[in-house]
């Protein structure tokens, strides 16, 4: 009985710590605009990047869901969790990479099998 109670208390403490972490690290519009410009720079110097960052912040719609946030710019949506951002491009690239890895493994397997 004590072991179950201890496990329950530990589980609650871990979940509470995770919740506090996600709440305190939930990105805002400033964080998103800096990330967006860093990943889509103007390549015209820091002054233009700062102006671009302000434009991105102005053009971005955001929704704060306490544990994570959703940002939308130019009909593209991004999810921000714990200071990191993921968008449709990220998911598509991950799918493409997974497909490539699977195809390479299949090809190696076919090459290693004897013909016939």
Short mmCIF file of C-alpha atoms in Angstrom, two decimals, residues 25-41 49-50 52-64 68-90:
data_model
loop_
_atom_site.label_atom_id
_atom_site.label_comp_id
_atom_site.label_asym_id
_atom_site.label_seq_id
_atom_site.Cartn_x
_atom_site.Cartn_y
_atom_site.Cartn_z
CA UNK A 25 8.76 27.93 -21.36
CA UNK A 26 5.67 28.52 -23.52
CA UNK A 27 6.87 30.75 -26.40
CA UNK A 28 5.22 34.08 -27.19
CA UNK A 29 4.98 36.19 -30.37
CA UNK A 30 8.42 37.75 -29.73
CA UNK A 31 10.03 34.32 -29.48
CA UNK A 32 8.28 33.17 -32.64
CA UNK A 33 9.23 36.24 -34.69
CA UNK A 34 12.90 35.87 -33.68
CA UNK A 35 12.85 32.17 -34.58
CA UNK A 36 11.06 32.84 -37.87
CA UNK A 37 13.54 35.52 -38.98
CA UNK A 38 16.49 33.36 -37.90
CA UNK A 39 15.19 30.56 -40.12
CA UNK A 40 14.10 32.90 -42.95
CA UNK A 41 16.70 35.71 -42.90
CA UNK A 49 16.38 41.53 -40.07
CA UNK A 50 15.19 43.66 -37.13
CA UNK A 52 11.62 42.06 -40.82
CA UNK A 53 11.22 40.70 -37.28
CA UNK A 54 8.86 43.56 -36.41
CA UNK A 55 6.84 42.89 -39.57
CA UNK A 56 6.65 39.17 -38.79
CA UNK A 57 5.47 39.92 -35.26
CA UNK A 58 2.80 42.28 -36.61
CA UNK A 59 1.59 39.80 -39.25
CA UNK A 60 1.51 36.77 -36.94
CA UNK A 61 -1.70 35.63 -35.31
CA UNK A 62 -1.08 33.67 -32.14
CA UNK A 63 -3.16 31.61 -29.73
CA UNK A 64 -1.83 30.79 -26.28
CA UNK A 68 1.82 25.46 -25.95
CA UNK A 69 1.05 28.18 -28.50
CA UNK A 70 -0.05 28.18 -32.12
CA UNK A 71 1.24 30.83 -34.54
CA UNK A 72 -0.12 31.54 -38.02
CA UNK A 73 1.62 33.61 -40.67
CA UNK A 74 0.98 33.58 -44.41
CA UNK A 75 -1.52 30.71 -44.05
CA UNK A 76 1.16 28.55 -42.43
CA UNK A 77 0.67 27.30 -38.88
CA UNK A 78 3.42 26.60 -36.37
CA UNK A 79 3.21 25.05 -32.92
CA UNK A 80 5.50 26.35 -30.18
CA UNK A 81 6.27 24.09 -27.23
CA UNK A 82 8.95 24.71 -24.60
CA UNK A 83 10.74 27.29 -26.76
CA UNK A 84 10.77 25.12 -29.90
CA UNK A 85 8.69 25.50 -33.03
CA UNK A 86 7.28 23.01 -35.51
CA UNK A 87 5.35 23.68 -38.67
CA UNK A 88 3.93 21.83 -41.64
CA UNK A 89 7.28 22.05 -43.45
CA UNK A 90 8.95 20.36 -40.48
#
